[in-house]
PDB file of C-alpha atoms in Angstrom:
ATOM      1  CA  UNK A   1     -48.273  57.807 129.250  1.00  0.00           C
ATOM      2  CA  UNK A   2     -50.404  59.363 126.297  1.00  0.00           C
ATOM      3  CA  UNK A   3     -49.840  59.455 123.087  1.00  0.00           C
ATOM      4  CA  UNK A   4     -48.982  63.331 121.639  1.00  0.00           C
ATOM      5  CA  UNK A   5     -48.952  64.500 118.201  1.00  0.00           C
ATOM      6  CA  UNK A   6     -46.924  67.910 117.719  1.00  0.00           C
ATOM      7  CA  UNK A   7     -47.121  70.457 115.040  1.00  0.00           C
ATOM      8  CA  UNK A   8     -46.182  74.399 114.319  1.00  0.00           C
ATOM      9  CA  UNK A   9     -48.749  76.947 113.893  1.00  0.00           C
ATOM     10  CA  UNK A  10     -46.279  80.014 112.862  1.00  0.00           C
ATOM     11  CA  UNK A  11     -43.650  80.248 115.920  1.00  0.00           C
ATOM     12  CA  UNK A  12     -46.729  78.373 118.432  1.00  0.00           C
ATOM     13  CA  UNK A  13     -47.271  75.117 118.870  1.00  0.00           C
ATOM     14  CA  UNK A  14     -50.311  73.131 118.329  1.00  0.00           C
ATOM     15  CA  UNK A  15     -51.071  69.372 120.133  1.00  0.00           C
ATOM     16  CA  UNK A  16     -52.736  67.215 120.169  1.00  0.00           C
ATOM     17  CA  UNK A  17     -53.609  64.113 123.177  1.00  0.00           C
ATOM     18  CA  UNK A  18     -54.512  60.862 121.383  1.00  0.00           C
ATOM     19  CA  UNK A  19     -58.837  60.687 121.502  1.00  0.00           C
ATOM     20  CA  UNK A  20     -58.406  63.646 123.411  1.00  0.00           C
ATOM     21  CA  UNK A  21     -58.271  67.889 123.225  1.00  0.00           C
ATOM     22  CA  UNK A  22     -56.299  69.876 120.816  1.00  0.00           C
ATOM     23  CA  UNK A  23     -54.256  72.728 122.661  1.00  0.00           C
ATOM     24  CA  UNK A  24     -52.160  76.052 121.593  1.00  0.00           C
ATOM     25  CA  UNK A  25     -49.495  76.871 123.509  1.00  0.00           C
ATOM     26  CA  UNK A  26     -48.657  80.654 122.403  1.00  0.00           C
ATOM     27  CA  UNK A  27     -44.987  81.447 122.760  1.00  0.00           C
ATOM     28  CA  UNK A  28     -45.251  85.032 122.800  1.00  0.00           C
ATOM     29  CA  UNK A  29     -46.699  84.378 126.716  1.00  0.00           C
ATOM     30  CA  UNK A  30     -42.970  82.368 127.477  1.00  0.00           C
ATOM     31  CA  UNK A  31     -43.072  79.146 129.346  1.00  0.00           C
ATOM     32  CA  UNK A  32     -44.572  80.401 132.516  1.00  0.00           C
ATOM     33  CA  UNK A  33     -47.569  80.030 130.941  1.00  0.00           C
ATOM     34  CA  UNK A  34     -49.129  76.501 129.697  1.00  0.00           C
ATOM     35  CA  UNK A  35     -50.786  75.233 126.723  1.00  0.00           C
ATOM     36  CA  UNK A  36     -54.466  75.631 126.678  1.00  0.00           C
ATOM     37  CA  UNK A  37     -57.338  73.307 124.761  1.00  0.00           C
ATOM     38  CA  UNK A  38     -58.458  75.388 121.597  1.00  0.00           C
ATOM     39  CA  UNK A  39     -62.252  75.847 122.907  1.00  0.00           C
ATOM     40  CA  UNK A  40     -63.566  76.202 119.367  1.00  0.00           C
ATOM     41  CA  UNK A  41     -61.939  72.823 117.849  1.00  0.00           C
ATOM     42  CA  UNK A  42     -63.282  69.195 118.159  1.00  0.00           C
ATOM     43  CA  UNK A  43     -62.595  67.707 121.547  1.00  0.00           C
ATOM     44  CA  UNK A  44     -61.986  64.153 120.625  1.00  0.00           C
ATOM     45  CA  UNK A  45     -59.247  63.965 117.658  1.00  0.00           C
ATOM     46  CA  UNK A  46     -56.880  61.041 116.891  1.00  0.00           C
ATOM     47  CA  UNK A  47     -53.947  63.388 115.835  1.00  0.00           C
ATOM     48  CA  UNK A  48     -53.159  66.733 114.282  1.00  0.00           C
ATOM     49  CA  UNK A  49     -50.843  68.104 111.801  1.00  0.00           C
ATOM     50  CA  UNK A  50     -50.205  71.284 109.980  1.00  0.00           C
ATOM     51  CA  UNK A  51     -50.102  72.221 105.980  1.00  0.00           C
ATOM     52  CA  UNK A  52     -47.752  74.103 104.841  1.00  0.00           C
ATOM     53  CA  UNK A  53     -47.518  76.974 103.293  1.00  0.00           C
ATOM     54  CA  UNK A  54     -51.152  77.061 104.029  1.00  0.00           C
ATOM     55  CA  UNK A  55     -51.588  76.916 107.398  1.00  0.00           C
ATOM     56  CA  UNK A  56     -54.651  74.608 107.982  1.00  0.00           C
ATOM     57  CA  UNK A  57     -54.615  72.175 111.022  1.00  0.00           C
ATOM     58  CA  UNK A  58     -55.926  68.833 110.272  1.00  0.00           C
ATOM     59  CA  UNK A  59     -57.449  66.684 112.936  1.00  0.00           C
ATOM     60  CA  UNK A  60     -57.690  62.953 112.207  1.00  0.00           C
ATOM     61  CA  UNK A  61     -60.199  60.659 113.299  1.00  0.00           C
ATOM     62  CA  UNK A  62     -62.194  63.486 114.500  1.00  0.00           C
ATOM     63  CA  UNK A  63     -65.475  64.133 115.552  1.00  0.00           C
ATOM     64  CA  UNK A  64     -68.533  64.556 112.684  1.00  0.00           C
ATOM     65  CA  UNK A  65     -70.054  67.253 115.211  1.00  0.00           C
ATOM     66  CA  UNK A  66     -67.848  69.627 117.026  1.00  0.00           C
ATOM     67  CA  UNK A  67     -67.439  69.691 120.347  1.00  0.00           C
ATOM     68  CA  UNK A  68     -69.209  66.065 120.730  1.00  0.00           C
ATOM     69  CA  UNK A  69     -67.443  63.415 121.479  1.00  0.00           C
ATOM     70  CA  UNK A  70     -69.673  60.303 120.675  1.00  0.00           C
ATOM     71  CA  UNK A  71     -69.280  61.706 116.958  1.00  0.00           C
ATOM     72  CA  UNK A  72     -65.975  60.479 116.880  1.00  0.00           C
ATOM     73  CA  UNK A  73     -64.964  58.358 113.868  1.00  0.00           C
ATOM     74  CA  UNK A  74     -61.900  57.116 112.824  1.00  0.00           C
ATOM     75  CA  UNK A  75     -62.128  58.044 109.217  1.00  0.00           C
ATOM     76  CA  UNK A  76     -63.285  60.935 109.188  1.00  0.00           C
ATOM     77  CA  UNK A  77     -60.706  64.521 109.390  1.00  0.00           C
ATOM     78  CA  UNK A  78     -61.426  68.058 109.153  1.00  0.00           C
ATOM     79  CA  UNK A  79     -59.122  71.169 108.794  1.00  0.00           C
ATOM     80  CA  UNK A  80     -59.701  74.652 109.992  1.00  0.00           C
ATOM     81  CA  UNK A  81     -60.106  77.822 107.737  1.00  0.00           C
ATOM     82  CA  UNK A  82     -56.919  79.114 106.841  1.00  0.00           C
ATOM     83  CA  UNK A  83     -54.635  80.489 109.447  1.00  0.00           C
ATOM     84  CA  UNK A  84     -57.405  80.405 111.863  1.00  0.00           C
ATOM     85  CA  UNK A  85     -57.129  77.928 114.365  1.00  0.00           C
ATOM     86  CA  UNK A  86     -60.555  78.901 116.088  1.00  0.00           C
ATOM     87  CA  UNK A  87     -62.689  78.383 112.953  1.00  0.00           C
ATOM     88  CA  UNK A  88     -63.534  74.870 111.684  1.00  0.00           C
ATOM     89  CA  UNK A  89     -67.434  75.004 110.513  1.00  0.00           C
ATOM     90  CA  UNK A  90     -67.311  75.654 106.705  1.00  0.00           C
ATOM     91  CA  UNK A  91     -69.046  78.240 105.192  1.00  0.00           C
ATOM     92  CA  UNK A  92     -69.189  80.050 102.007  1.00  0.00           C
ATOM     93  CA  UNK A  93     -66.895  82.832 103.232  1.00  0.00           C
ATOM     94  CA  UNK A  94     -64.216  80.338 105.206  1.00  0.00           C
ATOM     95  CA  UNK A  95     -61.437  77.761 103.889  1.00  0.00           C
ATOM     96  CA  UNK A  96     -62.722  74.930 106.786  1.00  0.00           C
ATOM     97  CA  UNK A  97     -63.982  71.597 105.539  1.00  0.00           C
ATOM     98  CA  UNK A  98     -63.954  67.996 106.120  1.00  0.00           C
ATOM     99  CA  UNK A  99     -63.209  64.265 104.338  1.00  0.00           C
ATOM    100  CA  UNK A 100     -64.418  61.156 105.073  1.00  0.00           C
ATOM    101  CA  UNK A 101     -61.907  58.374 104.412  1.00  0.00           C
ATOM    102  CA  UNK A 102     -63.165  55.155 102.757  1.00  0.00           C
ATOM    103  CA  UNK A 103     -60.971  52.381 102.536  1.00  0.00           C
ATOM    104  CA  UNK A 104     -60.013  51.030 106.196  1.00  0.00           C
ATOM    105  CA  UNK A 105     -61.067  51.091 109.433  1.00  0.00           C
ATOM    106  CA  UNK A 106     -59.342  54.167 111.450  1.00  0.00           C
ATOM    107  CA  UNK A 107     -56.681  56.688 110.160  1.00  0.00           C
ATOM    108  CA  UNK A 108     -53.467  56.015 111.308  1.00  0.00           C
ATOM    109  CA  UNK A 109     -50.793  58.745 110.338  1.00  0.00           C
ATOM    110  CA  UNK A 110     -50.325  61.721 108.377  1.00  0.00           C
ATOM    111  CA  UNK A 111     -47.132  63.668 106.716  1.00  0.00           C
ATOM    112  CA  UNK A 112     -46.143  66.722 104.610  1.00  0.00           C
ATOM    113  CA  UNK A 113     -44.733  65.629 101.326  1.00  0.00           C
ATOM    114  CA  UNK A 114     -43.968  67.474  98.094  1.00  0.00           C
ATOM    115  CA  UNK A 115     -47.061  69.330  97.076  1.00  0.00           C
ATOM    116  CA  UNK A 116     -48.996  66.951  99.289  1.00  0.00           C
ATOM    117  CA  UNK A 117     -50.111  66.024 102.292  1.00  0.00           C
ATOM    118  CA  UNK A 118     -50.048  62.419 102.955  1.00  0.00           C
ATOM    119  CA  UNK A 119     -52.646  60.204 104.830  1.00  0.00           C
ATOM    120  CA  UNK A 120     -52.554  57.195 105.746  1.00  0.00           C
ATOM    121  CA  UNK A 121     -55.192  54.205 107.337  1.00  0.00           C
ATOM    122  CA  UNK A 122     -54.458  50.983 108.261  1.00  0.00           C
ATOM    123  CA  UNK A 123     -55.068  49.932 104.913  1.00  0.00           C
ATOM    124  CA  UNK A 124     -53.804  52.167 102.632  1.00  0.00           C
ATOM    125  CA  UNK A 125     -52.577  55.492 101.463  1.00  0.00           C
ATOM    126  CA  UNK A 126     -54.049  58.644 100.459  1.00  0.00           C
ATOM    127  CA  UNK A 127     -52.861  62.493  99.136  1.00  0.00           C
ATOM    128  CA  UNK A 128     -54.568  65.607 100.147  1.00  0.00           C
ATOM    129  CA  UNK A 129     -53.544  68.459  97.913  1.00  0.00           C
ATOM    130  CA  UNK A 130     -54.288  71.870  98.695  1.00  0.00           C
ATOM    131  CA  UNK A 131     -56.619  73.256  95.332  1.00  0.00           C
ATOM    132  CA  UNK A 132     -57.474  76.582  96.805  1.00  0.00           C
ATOM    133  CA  UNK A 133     -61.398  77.928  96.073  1.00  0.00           C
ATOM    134  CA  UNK A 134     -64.486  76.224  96.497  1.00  0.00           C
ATOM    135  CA  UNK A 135     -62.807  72.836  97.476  1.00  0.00           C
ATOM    136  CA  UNK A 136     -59.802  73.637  99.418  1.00  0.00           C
ATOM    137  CA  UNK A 137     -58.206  70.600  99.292  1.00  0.00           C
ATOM    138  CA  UNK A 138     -58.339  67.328  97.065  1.00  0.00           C
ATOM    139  CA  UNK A 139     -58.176  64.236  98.348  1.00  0.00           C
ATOM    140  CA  UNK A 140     -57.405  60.647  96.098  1.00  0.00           C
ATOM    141  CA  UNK A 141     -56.481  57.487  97.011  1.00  0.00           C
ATOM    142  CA  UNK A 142     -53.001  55.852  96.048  1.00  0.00           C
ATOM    143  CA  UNK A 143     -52.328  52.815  97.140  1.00  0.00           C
ATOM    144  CA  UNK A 144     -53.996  49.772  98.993  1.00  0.00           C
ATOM    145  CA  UNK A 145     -52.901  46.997 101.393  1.00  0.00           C
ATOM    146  CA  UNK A 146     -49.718  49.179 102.815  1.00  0.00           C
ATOM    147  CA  UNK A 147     -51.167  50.893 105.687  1.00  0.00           C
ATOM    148  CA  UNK A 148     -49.064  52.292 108.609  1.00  0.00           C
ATOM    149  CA  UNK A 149     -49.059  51.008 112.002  1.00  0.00           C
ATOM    150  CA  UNK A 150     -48.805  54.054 114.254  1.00  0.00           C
ATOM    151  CA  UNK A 151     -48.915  58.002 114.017  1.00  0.00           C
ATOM    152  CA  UNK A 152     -44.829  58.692 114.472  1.00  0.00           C
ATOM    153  CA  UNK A 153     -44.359  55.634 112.026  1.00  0.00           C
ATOM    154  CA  UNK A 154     -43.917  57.499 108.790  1.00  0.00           C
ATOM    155  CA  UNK A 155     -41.529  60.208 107.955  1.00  0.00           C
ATOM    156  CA  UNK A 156     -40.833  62.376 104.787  1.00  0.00           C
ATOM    157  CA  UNK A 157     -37.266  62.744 103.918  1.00  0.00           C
ATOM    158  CA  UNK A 158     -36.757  64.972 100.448  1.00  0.00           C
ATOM    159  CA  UNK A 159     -40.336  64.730  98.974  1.00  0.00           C
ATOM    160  CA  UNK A 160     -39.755  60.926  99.413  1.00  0.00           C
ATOM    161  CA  UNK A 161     -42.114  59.045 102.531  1.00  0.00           C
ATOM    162  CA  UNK A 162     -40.899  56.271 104.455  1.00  0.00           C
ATOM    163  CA  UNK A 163     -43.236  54.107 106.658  1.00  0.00           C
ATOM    164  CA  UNK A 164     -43.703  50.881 108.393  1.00  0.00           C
ATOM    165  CA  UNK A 165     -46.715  48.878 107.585  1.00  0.00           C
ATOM    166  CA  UNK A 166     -48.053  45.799 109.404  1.00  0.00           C
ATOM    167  CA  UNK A 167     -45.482  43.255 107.242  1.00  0.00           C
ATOM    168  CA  UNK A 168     -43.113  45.045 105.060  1.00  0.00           C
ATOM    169  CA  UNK A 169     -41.457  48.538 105.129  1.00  0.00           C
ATOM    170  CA  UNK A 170     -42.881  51.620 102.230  1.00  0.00           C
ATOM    171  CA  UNK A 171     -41.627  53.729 100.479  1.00  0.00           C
ATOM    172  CA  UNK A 172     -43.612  56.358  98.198  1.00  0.00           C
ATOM    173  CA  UNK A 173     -41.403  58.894  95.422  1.00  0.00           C
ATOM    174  CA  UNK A 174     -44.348  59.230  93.173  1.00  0.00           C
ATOM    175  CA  UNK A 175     -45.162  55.081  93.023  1.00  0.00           C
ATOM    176  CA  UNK A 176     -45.753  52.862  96.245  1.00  0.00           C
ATOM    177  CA  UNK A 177     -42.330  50.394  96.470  1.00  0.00           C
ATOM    178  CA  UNK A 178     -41.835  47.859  98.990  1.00  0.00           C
ATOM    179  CA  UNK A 179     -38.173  48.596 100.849  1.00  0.00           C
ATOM    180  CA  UNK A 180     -36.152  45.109 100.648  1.00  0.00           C
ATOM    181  CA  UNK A 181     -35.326  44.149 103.646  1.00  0.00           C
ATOM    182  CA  UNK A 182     -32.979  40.978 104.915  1.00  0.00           C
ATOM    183  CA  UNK A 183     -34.725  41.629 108.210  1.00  0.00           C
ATOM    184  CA  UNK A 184     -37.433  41.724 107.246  1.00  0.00           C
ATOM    185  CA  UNK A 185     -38.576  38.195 108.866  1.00  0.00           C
ATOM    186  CA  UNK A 186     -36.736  38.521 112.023  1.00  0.00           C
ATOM    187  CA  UNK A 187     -38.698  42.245 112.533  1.00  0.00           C
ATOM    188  CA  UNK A 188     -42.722  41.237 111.631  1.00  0.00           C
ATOM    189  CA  UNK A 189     -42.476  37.990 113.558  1.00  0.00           C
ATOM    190  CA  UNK A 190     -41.176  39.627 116.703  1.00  0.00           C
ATOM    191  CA  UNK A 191     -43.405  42.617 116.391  1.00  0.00           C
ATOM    192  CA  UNK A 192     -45.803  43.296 118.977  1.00  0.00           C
ATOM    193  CA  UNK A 193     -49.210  43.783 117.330  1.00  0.00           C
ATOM    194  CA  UNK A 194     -50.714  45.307 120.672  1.00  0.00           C
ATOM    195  CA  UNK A 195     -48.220  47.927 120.721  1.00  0.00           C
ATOM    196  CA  UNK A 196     -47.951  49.041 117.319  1.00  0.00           C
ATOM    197  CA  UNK A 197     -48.927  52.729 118.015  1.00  0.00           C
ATOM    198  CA  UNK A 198     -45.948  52.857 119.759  1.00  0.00           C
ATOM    199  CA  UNK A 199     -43.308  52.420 116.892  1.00  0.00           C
ATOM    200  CA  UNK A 200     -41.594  55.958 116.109  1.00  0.00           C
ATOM    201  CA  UNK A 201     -39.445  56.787 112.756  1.00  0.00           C
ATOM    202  CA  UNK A 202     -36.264  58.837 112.600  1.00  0.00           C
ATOM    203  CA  UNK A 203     -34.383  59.972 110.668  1.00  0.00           C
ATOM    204  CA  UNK A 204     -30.435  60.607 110.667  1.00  0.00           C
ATOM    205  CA  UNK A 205     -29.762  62.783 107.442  1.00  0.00           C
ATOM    206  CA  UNK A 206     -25.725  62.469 108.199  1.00  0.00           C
ATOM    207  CA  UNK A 207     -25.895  58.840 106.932  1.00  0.00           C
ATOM    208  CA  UNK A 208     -28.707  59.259 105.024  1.00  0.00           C
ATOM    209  CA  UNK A 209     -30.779  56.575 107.320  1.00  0.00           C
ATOM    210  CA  UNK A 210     -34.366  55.874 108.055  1.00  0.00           C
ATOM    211  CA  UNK A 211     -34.727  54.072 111.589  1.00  0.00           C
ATOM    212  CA  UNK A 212     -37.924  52.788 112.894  1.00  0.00           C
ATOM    213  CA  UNK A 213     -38.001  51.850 116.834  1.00  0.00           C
ATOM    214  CA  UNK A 214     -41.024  49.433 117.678  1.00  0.00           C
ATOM    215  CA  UNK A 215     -41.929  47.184 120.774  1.00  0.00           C
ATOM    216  CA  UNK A 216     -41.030  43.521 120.312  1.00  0.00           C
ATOM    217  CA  UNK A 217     -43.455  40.789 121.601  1.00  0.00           C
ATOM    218  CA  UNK A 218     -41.579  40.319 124.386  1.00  0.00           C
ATOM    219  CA  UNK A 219     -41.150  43.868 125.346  1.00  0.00           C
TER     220      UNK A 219
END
Protein backbone atom coordinates (compact mmCIF):
# COMPACT_ATOMS: atom_id res chain seq x y z
CA UNK A 1 0.00 0.00 0.00
CA UNK A 2 1.07 3.77 -0.59
CA UNK A 3 0.92 6.35 1.38
CA UNK A 4 -1.93 9.23 0.17
CA UNK A 5 -2.28 12.67 1.29
CA UNK A 6 -5.88 14.21 0.50
CA UNK A 7 -6.97 17.74 0.21
CA UNK A 8 -10.00 20.02 -1.39
CA UNK A 9 -9.45 22.26 -4.21
CA UNK A 10 -13.14 23.98 -4.23
CA UNK A 11 -15.69 20.87 -4.56
CA UNK A 12 -12.40 18.64 -6.42
CA UNK A 13 -10.06 16.83 -4.89
CA UNK A 14 -6.40 17.09 -5.02
CA UNK A 15 -3.74 13.95 -4.02
CA UNK A 16 -1.13 13.29 -3.60
CA UNK A 17 1.10 9.49 -3.72
CA UNK A 18 3.96 9.64 -1.19
CA UNK A 19 7.48 10.55 -3.55
CA UNK A 20 5.15 10.28 -6.21
CA UNK A 21 2.52 12.46 -8.74
CA UNK A 22 0.02 14.94 -7.61
CA UNK A 23 -3.51 14.26 -9.28
CA UNK A 24 -7.05 16.24 -9.66
CA UNK A 25 -9.86 14.36 -9.72
CA UNK A 26 -12.68 16.90 -11.07
CA UNK A 27 -16.10 16.06 -9.73
CA UNK A 28 -18.05 17.83 -12.17
CA UNK A 29 -16.93 14.60 -14.66
CA UNK A 30 -18.76 12.05 -11.72
CA UNK A 31 -16.95 8.95 -10.73
CA UNK A 32 -16.86 7.28 -14.06
CA UNK A 33 -14.09 9.18 -14.64
CA UNK A 34 -10.60 8.90 -12.60
CA UNK A 35 -8.20 11.20 -11.12
CA UNK A 36 -5.52 12.36 -13.40
CA UNK A 37 -1.64 13.56 -12.49
CA UNK A 38 -1.66 17.50 -12.74
CA UNK A 39 0.93 17.59 -15.84
CA UNK A 40 2.14 21.06 -14.90
CA UNK A 41 3.04 20.28 -11.03
CA UNK A 42 6.25 18.60 -9.64
CA UNK A 43 6.23 14.87 -10.13
CA UNK A 44 7.99 13.76 -7.03
CA UNK A 45 6.25 15.46 -3.80
CA UNK A 46 6.22 14.09 -0.22
CA UNK A 47 2.60 15.37 0.49
CA UNK A 48 0.14 18.10 -0.37
CA UNK A 49 -2.25 20.25 1.37
CA UNK A 50 -4.47 23.16 0.68
CA UNK A 51 -4.68 26.93 2.29
CA UNK A 52 -7.55 28.21 3.01
CA UNK A 53 -9.29 30.84 2.14
CA UNK A 54 -6.54 31.18 -0.33
CA UNK A 55 -6.48 28.40 -2.28
CA UNK A 56 -2.73 27.56 -2.83
CA UNK A 57 -1.63 23.83 -2.89
CA UNK A 58 1.50 23.17 -1.10
CA UNK A 59 3.71 20.28 -2.00
CA UNK A 60 6.22 19.15 0.63
CA UNK A 61 9.47 17.75 0.11
CA UNK A 62 9.22 18.62 -3.44
CA UNK A 63 11.31 18.88 -6.24
CA UNK A 64 13.79 22.26 -6.67
CA UNK A 65 13.10 21.84 -10.59
CA UNK A 66 9.73 20.91 -11.84
CA UNK A 67 9.01 18.06 -13.44
CA UNK A 68 12.55 16.43 -12.32
CA UNK A 69 12.66 14.07 -10.05
CA UNK A 70 16.38 13.80 -8.88
CA UNK A 71 15.63 17.49 -7.57
CA UNK A 72 13.76 16.13 -4.91
CA UNK A 73 14.56 17.37 -1.38
CA UNK A 74 12.99 16.86 1.67
CA UNK A 75 13.01 20.39 2.88
CA UNK A 76 12.19 22.11 0.42
CA UNK A 77 7.97 23.03 -0.54
CA UNK A 78 6.44 25.12 -3.06
CA UNK A 79 2.79 26.35 -3.56
CA UNK A 80 1.03 27.18 -6.74
CA UNK A 81 -0.31 30.71 -7.78
CA UNK A 82 -3.52 31.28 -6.35
CA UNK A 83 -6.43 29.18 -7.35
CA UNK A 84 -4.45 27.82 -10.13
CA UNK A 85 -3.45 24.45 -9.74
CA UNK A 86 -1.51 24.35 -13.18
CA UNK A 87 0.83 27.26 -12.36
CA UNK A 88 3.75 26.84 -9.92
CA UNK A 89 6.88 28.87 -11.54
CA UNK A 90 6.81 32.34 -9.85
CA UNK A 91 6.79 35.30 -11.65
CA UNK A 92 6.17 38.88 -11.17
CA UNK A 93 2.55 38.62 -12.32
CA UNK A 94 1.71 35.08 -10.30
CA UNK A 95 1.20 34.24 -6.41
CA UNK A 96 3.60 30.76 -6.88
CA UNK A 97 6.74 30.51 -4.79
CA UNK A 98 8.81 28.27 -2.80
CA UNK A 99 10.66 27.77 0.94
CA UNK A 100 13.40 25.95 1.85
CA UNK A 101 13.16 24.52 5.37
CA UNK A 102 16.27 24.66 7.60
CA UNK A 103 16.22 22.95 10.71
CA UNK A 104 15.88 18.99 10.14
CA UNK A 105 16.32 16.57 7.78
CA UNK A 106 12.89 15.94 5.70
CA UNK A 107 9.41 17.57 6.27
CA UNK A 108 7.14 15.47 7.87
CA UNK A 109 3.49 16.93 8.13
CA UNK A 110 1.54 19.89 7.55
CA UNK A 111 -1.98 21.42 8.98
CA UNK A 112 -4.36 24.42 8.72
CA UNK A 113 -4.47 26.28 11.95
CA UNK A 114 -5.83 29.69 12.94
CA UNK A 115 -4.38 32.22 10.58
CA UNK A 116 -1.66 29.70 9.84
CA UNK A 117 -0.55 27.02 8.20
CA UNK A 118 1.49 24.70 10.17
CA UNK A 119 4.68 22.72 9.13
CA UNK A 120 6.31 20.47 10.60
CA UNK A 121 10.03 18.35 10.19
CA UNK A 122 11.28 15.83 12.15
CA UNK A 123 12.76 18.28 14.27
CA UNK A 124 10.66 20.95 14.77
CA UNK A 125 7.82 23.23 13.97
CA UNK A 126 7.20 25.97 11.68
CA UNK A 127 4.09 28.65 10.60
CA UNK A 128 3.46 29.74 7.13
CA UNK A 129 1.18 32.74 7.09
CA UNK A 130 -0.36 33.92 4.09
CA UNK A 131 1.02 38.00 3.71
CA UNK A 132 -0.46 38.59 0.33
CA UNK A 133 1.92 40.85 -2.31
CA UNK A 134 5.34 40.45 -3.17
CA UNK A 135 5.94 37.56 -0.61
CA UNK A 136 2.87 35.57 -0.49
CA UNK A 137 3.44 33.80 2.40
CA UNK A 138 5.75 34.11 5.60
CA UNK A 139 7.34 31.50 6.96
CA UNK A 140 9.13 31.45 10.88
CA UNK A 141 10.20 28.91 12.91
CA UNK A 142 8.53 28.05 16.40
CA UNK A 143 9.70 25.49 18.12
CA UNK A 144 12.65 22.89 18.14
CA UNK A 145 13.19 19.26 19.23
CA UNK A 146 9.20 18.32 18.84
CA UNK A 147 9.01 17.11 15.41
CA UNK A 148 6.18 14.81 14.13
CA UNK A 149 6.58 11.35 13.13
CA UNK A 150 4.31 10.87 10.12
CA UNK A 151 2.05 13.01 7.68
CA UNK A 152 -1.65 11.93 9.27
CA UNK A 153 0.08 12.38 12.78
CA UNK A 154 -1.04 15.88 13.58
CA UNK A 155 -4.47 17.29 13.63
CA UNK A 156 -5.98 20.82 14.34
CA UNK A 157 -8.93 20.82 16.55
CA UNK A 158 -10.29 24.68 17.27
CA UNK A 159 -7.15 26.70 16.23
CA UNK A 160 -5.38 24.34 18.73
CA UNK A 161 -2.72 21.42 16.95
CA UNK A 162 -2.22 18.15 18.36
CA UNK A 163 0.69 15.85 17.26
CA UNK A 164 2.81 12.95 18.12
CA UNK A 165 6.48 13.42 18.15
CA UNK A 166 9.20 10.74 18.39
CA UNK A 167 8.92 10.67 22.59
CA UNK A 168 6.21 12.77 23.94
CA UNK A 169 2.79 13.98 22.60
CA UNK A 170 2.38 18.26 21.41
CA UNK A 171 0.31 20.44 21.70
CA UNK A 172 0.55 24.12 20.15
CA UNK A 173 -2.42 27.12 21.25
CA UNK A 174 -0.04 29.91 20.60
CA UNK A 175 3.11 28.23 22.87
CA UNK A 176 4.56 24.60 22.23
CA UNK A 177 3.31 22.35 25.58
CA UNK A 178 4.17 18.89 26.11
CA UNK A 179 0.62 16.77 26.68
CA UNK A 180 1.14 14.73 30.13
CA UNK A 181 0.73 11.55 29.60
CA UNK A 182 0.64 8.35 32.24
CA UNK A 183 1.27 6.35 29.09
CA UNK A 184 3.47 7.89 28.04
CA UNK A 185 6.32 5.11 28.78
CA UNK A 186 4.32 2.16 27.90
CA UNK A 187 3.58 4.04 24.17
CA UNK A 188 7.47 5.32 23.06
CA UNK A 189 9.02 2.07 24.23
CA UNK A 190 6.66 -0.10 22.22
CA UNK A 191 6.67 2.17 19.25
CA UNK A 192 7.88 0.94 16.10
CA UNK A 193 10.46 3.42 14.78
CA UNK A 194 10.37 1.74 11.19
CA UNK A 195 6.82 2.34 10.88
CA UNK A 196 6.31 5.66 12.14
CA UNK A 197 4.79 7.11 8.88
CA UNK A 198 2.16 4.96 9.52
CA UNK A 199 0.65 6.48 12.80
CA UNK A 200 -2.75 8.42 11.93
CA UNK A 201 -4.59 11.09 14.39
CA UNK A 202 -8.32 11.41 14.94
CA UNK A 203 -10.28 13.10 16.30
CA UNK A 204 -13.79 12.41 18.09
CA UNK A 205 -15.28 16.00 18.81
CA UNK A 206 -18.37 14.19 20.84
CA UNK A 207 -15.92 13.53 23.73
CA UNK A 208 -13.74 16.05 22.93
CA UNK A 209 -10.73 13.35 22.25
CA UNK A 210 -7.55 13.30 20.31
CA UNK A 211 -6.57 9.56 19.36
CA UNK A 212 -3.40 8.65 17.70
CA UNK A 213 -3.21 4.91 16.15
CA UNK A 214 0.55 3.80 15.55
CA UNK A 215 2.28 0.35 14.82
CA UNK A 216 3.82 -1.27 17.90
CA UNK A 217 7.24 -3.06 17.60
CA UNK A 218 5.73 -6.10 17.44
CA UNK A 219 3.16 -5.29 14.91
Amino acid sequence: ARNWSFDNFGEDLIATVHKGKTFRWDTSNGTGVRAVAISQAPTSSRFTLVSMPDRHIFLFGTETTIGNSTTQDDLFLRFSSQEDFTTWGPTATNTAGSFRIQDGSKIVSAVRSRNAVLVWTDTSLHAMQFVGAPFTFSLVQIGANCGAVGVHAAVDVNGVAYWMSQNAFYLYDGSIKKIPCSVQDFVFEDFSITQQPETFAGVNSEFNEVTWFYASNSS
